[in-house]
Amino acid sequence: MKSVTVSIDVLQTPEQVYDFLDVMAHHERFTNHYLTGWRYSGPGHGIGSCATVTAAVGGTKTDVTIEVVEADPPRRIVERNVSAAGRRLAHGTYTIEPLRTGGSHVAFTYAWTRTPLADRLLGLVVRATIRRANRTVMRRFATELARHVSAAAS
């Protein structure tokens, strides 16, 4: 299935963005509108950082295990997502690029590696649902990042 990418420009530097995204627990703050019941394992940040959540998307609920599998500070974080009892495998990749005018361009790409038949049959609907949810994620991320950086500066 074709991947879905959403992005946003923020005022914070790539280092500030990366440092915020690197902490798995911070993700709960901007995804809890559809990912709930966060249970953490592994280190709090970096490769091996892991959470299991309940995803409520498109009228269905499923447990998803999210684990950071690659990190390239301050430019990229890759998460592996496993759900549907292992029948769904995807990667979420955050890419952070500096803007010429200051701040950062943050993109998130969700790419399926393996999908259940129902997902493939409803591909257009599944992709539209994920795109809509992740657009909300990016707006909430920008707000939470600004709060976090502001609190750290105080």
Short mmCIF file of C-alpha atoms in Angstrom, two decimals:
data_model
loop_
_atom_site.label_atom_id
_atom_site.label_comp_id
_atom_site.label_asym_id
_atom_site.label_seq_id
_atom_site.Cartn_x
_atom_site.Cartn_y
_atom_site.Cartn_z
CA MET A 1 0.00 0.00 0.00
CA LYS A 2 1.23 3.50 -0.80
CA SER A 3 2.69 5.47 2.12
CA VAL A 4 1.17 8.59 3.71
CA THR A 5 3.25 11.69 4.52
CA VAL A 6 2.20 14.73 6.55
CA SER A 7 4.39 17.66 7.56
CA ILE A 8 4.55 20.92 9.46
CA ASP A 9 6.97 23.80 9.90
CA VAL A 10 7.88 24.76 13.47
CA LEU A 11 9.94 27.54 15.02
CA GLN A 12 12.23 25.21 16.97
CA THR A 13 15.67 24.06 15.80
CA PRO A 14 16.20 20.52 14.44
CA GLU A 15 18.04 19.68 17.68
CA GLN A 16 15.09 20.81 19.80
CA VAL A 17 12.65 18.89 17.61
CA TYR A 18 14.77 15.74 17.69
CA ASP A 19 15.31 15.90 21.46
CA PHE A 20 11.54 16.15 21.99
CA LEU A 21 10.65 13.34 19.55
CA ASP A 22 13.43 11.12 20.90
CA VAL A 23 11.53 10.63 24.19
CA MET A 24 8.82 8.02 23.58
CA ALA A 25 6.62 9.32 26.43
CA HIS A 26 6.37 12.72 24.70
CA HIS A 27 4.48 11.10 21.80
CA GLU A 28 1.53 10.37 24.09
CA ARG A 29 1.01 14.13 24.48
CA PHE A 30 0.27 14.68 20.79
CA THR A 31 -1.25 11.35 19.75
CA ASN A 32 -3.60 10.62 22.66
CA HIS A 33 -6.62 11.65 20.59
CA TYR A 34 -6.45 8.23 18.92
CA LEU A 35 -3.65 6.30 20.66
CA THR A 36 -4.53 5.48 24.28
CA GLY A 37 -3.46 3.18 27.10
CA TRP A 38 0.25 3.87 26.66
CA ARG A 39 2.47 1.15 28.18
CA TYR A 40 6.22 1.74 27.92
CA SER A 41 9.15 -0.67 27.81
CA GLY A 42 12.84 -0.46 27.01
CA PRO A 43 14.81 2.74 27.43
CA GLY A 44 12.95 6.05 27.70
CA HIS A 45 14.53 7.32 24.50
CA GLY A 46 16.63 6.23 21.56
CA ILE A 47 16.80 2.92 19.73
CA GLY A 48 14.85 0.24 21.59
CA SER A 49 12.43 2.70 23.16
CA CYS A 50 9.04 1.04 22.95
CA ALA A 51 5.36 1.57 23.71
CA THR A 52 2.26 -0.52 23.27
CA VAL A 53 -0.91 1.49 22.68
CA THR A 54 -4.52 0.98 21.73
CA ALA A 55 -5.27 2.64 18.39
CA ALA A 56 -8.86 3.75 17.75
CA VAL A 57 -9.00 4.68 14.07
CA GLY A 58 -11.84 4.39 11.59
CA GLY A 59 -14.22 2.84 14.11
CA THR A 60 -11.91 -0.03 15.05
CA LYS A 61 -9.55 -0.61 17.98
CA THR A 62 -6.32 -2.57 17.88
CA ASP A 63 -3.17 -2.82 19.96
CA VAL A 64 -0.04 -1.47 18.30
CA THR A 65 3.55 -1.94 19.43
CA ILE A 66 5.76 1.00 18.46
CA GLU A 67 9.54 0.60 18.73
CA VAL A 68 12.31 2.96 17.68
CA VAL A 69 14.54 0.98 15.32
CA GLU A 70 16.73 3.70 13.75
CA ALA A 71 17.98 7.09 14.87
CA ASP A 72 20.11 9.68 13.13
CA PRO A 73 20.26 12.75 15.39
CA PRO A 74 19.07 15.41 14.71
CA ARG A 75 17.62 14.42 11.33
CA ARG A 76 15.65 11.19 11.51
CA ILE A 77 13.83 8.72 13.75
CA VAL A 78 12.31 5.48 12.43
CA GLU A 79 9.70 3.52 14.38
CA ARG A 80 8.48 0.00 13.60
CA ASN A 81 4.75 -0.54 14.22
CA VAL A 82 3.29 -4.02 14.64
CA SER A 83 -0.46 -4.60 15.00
CA ALA A 84 -3.32 -6.90 14.01
CA ALA A 85 -1.59 -9.83 15.74
CA GLY A 86 1.46 -9.30 13.51
CA ARG A 87 -0.50 -9.17 10.26
CA ARG A 88 0.12 -5.41 9.94
CA LEU A 89 3.71 -4.13 9.88
CA ALA A 90 4.57 -0.53 9.15
CA HIS A 91 7.28 2.05 9.70
CA GLY A 92 6.77 5.60 10.87
CA THR A 93 9.63 7.93 9.94
CA TYR A 94 10.15 11.42 11.31
CA THR A 95 12.41 13.54 9.10
CA ILE A 96 13.62 16.88 10.44
CA GLU A 97 15.15 19.50 8.15
CA PRO A 98 16.34 23.01 9.01
CA LEU A 99 14.50 25.87 7.33
CA ARG A 100 16.54 28.66 5.73
CA THR A 101 14.53 31.20 7.70
CA GLY A 102 15.08 29.36 11.01
CA GLY A 103 13.07 26.62 12.62
CA SER A 104 12.46 23.19 11.17
CA HIS A 105 10.39 21.30 8.63
CA VAL A 106 9.11 18.09 10.26
CA ALA A 107 7.66 15.33 8.11
CA PHE A 108 6.13 12.05 9.25
CA THR A 109 5.77 9.19 6.75
CA TYR A 110 3.73 6.11 7.58
CA ALA A 111 4.66 3.24 5.26
CA TRP A 112 3.06 -0.19 5.36
CA THR A 113 5.33 -3.22 4.91
CA ARG A 114 2.66 -5.87 5.43
CA THR A 115 -1.11 -5.33 5.54
CA PRO A 116 -4.14 -7.53 6.17
CA LEU A 117 -6.41 -8.15 3.21
CA ALA A 118 -9.13 -5.84 4.58
CA ASP A 119 -6.63 -2.93 4.69
CA ARG A 120 -5.63 -3.58 1.09
CA LEU A 121 -9.23 -3.78 -0.10
CA LEU A 122 -10.05 -0.52 1.66
CA GLY A 123 -6.70 1.09 0.83
CA LEU A 124 -8.05 4.51 -0.19
CA VAL A 125 -10.17 4.77 2.95
CA VAL A 126 -7.39 3.47 5.22
CA ARG A 127 -4.88 5.94 3.78
CA ALA A 128 -7.32 8.87 4.04
CA THR A 129 -8.10 7.97 7.66
CA ILE A 130 -4.40 7.74 8.58
CA ARG A 131 -3.63 10.98 6.74
CA ARG A 132 -6.42 12.82 8.61
CA ALA A 133 -5.33 11.43 12.00
CA ASN A 134 -1.68 12.26 11.34
CA ARG A 135 -2.45 15.81 10.20
CA THR A 136 -4.04 16.31 13.62
CA VAL A 137 -0.97 14.68 15.18
CA MET A 138 1.35 17.19 13.51
CA ARG A 139 -0.69 20.20 14.65
CA ARG A 140 -0.78 18.88 18.20
CA PHE A 141 2.92 18.02 18.00
CA ALA A 142 3.77 21.63 17.11
CA THR A 143 1.79 22.90 20.11
CA GLU A 144 3.31 20.40 22.54
CA LEU A 145 6.82 21.00 21.22
CA ALA A 146 6.44 24.76 21.75
CA ARG A 147 5.16 24.18 25.31
CA HIS A 148 8.01 21.81 26.05
CA VAL A 149 10.74 24.13 24.74
CA SER A 150 9.18 27.13 26.50
CA ALA A 151 9.00 25.25 29.83
CA ALA A 152 12.61 24.08 29.47
CA ALA A 153 13.74 27.68 28.88
CA SER A 154 11.98 28.92 32.04
#
